[in-house]
Tab-separated table of C-alpha atoms in Angstrom:
chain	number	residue	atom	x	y	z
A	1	UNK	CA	-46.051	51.872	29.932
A	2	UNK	CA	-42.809	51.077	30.271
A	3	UNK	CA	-39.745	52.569	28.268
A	4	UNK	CA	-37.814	49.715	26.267
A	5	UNK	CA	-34.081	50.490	25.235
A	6	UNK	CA	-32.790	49.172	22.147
A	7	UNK	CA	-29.086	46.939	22.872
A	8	UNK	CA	-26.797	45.824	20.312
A	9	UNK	CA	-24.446	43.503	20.036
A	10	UNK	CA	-21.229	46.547	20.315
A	11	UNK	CA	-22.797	48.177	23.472
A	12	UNK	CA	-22.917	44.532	25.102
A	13	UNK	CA	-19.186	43.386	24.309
A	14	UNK	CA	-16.736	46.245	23.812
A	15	UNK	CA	-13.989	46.238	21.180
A	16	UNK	CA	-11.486	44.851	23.479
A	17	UNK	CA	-12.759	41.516	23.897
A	18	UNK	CA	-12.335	41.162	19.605
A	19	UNK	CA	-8.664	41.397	19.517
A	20	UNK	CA	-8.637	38.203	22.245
A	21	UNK	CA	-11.123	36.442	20.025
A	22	UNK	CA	-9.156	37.000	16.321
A	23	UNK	CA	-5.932	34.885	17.506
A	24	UNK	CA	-5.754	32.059	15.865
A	25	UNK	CA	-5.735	28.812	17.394
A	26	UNK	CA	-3.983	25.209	17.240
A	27	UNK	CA	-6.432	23.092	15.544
A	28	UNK	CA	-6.140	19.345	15.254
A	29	UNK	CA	-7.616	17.651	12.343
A	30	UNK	CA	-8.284	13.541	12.217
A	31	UNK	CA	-9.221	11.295	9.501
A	32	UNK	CA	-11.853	8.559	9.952
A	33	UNK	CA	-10.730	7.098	6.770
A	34	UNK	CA	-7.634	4.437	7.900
A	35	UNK	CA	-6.387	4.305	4.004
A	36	UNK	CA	-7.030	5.620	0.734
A	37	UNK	CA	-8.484	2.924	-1.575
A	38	UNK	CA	-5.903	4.097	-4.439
A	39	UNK	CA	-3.051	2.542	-2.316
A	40	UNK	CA	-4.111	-0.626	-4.004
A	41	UNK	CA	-2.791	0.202	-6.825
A	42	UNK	CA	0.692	-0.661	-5.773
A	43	UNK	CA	2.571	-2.144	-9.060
A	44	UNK	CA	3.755	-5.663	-6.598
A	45	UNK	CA	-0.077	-6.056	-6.056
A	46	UNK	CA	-1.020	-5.611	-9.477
A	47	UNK	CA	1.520	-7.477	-10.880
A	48	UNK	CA	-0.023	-10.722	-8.508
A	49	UNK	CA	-3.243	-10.008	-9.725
A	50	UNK	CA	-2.508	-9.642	-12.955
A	51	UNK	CA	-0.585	-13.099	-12.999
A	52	UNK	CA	-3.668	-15.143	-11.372
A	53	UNK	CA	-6.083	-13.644	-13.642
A	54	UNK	CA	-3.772	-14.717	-16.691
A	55	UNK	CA	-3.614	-18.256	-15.649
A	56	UNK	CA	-7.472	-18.129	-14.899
A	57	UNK	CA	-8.167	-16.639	-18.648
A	58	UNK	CA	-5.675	-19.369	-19.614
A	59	UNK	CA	-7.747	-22.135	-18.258
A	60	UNK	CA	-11.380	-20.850	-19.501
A	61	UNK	CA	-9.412	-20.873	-23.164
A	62	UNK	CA	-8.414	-23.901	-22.914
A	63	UNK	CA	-11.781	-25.655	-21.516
A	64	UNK	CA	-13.332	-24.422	-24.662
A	65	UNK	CA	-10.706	-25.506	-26.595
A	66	UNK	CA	-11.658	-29.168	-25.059
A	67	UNK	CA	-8.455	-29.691	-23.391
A	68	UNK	CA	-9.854	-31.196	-20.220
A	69	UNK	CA	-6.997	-32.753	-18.907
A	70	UNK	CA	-5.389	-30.000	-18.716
A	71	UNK	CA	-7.518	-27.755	-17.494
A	72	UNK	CA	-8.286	-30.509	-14.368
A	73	UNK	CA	-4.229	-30.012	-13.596
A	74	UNK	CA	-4.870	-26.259	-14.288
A	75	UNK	CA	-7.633	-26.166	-11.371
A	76	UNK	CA	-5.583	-29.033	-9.024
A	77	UNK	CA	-2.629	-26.508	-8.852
A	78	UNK	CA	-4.899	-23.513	-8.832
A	79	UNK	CA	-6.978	-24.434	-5.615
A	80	UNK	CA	-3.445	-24.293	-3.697
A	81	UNK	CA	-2.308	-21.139	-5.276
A	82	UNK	CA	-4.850	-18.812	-5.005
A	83	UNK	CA	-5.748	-18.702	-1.395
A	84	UNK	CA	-1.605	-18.793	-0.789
A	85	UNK	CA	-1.589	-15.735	-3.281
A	86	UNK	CA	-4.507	-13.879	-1.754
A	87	UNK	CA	-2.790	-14.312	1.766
A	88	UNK	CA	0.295	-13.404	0.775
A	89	UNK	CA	-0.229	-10.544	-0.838
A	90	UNK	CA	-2.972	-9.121	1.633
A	91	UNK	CA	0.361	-9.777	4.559
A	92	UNK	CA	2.127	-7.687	2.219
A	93	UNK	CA	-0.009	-5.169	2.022
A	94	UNK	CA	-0.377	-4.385	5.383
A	95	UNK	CA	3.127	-5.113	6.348
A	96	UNK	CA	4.807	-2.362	3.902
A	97	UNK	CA	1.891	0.087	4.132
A	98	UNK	CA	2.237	2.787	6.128
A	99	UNK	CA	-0.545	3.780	8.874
């Protein structure tokens, strides 16, 4: 039969190699995320949205109000402005937020 010896972890390594171990080292931490979602909140992008959805609210009041002449001139005008808005503002976005 053979004679088994019992090794732990402290006989294997001695103490010296724990002192190398313990100094701390640079570590280098990256974000997948590219930007936080609350930078939308940015008052010139609110205040854009906020204007659109007014005339939009506007226009549904006055449909059921039976004004459909104007509301026609309401929708002419707002089929050029609100992709021009959208574009706008999205170029803005990215051009004054930083990365």
């Amino acid at each position: 039969m053979r004679k088994t010896t019992e090794l732990t972890f402290r006989n294997i390594f001695p103490l010296i190699l724990k002192s190398a171990l313990t100094r701390p080292r640079p570590f280098k931490a990256y974000s997948f995320v590219l930007f936080s979602p609350f930078a939308m909140l940015e008052p010139t992008i609110l205040t854009i949205g906020g204007i659109v959805l007014g005339i939009a609210i506007i226009e549904r009041i006055l449909e059921r109000w039976g004004v459909i002449d104007l509301v026609d001139q309401f929708a002419k005008v707002m089929r050029f402005i609100l992709p021009v808005t959208f574009y706008s503002a999205l170029i803005y976005f990215f051009a004054t937020f930083i990365f």
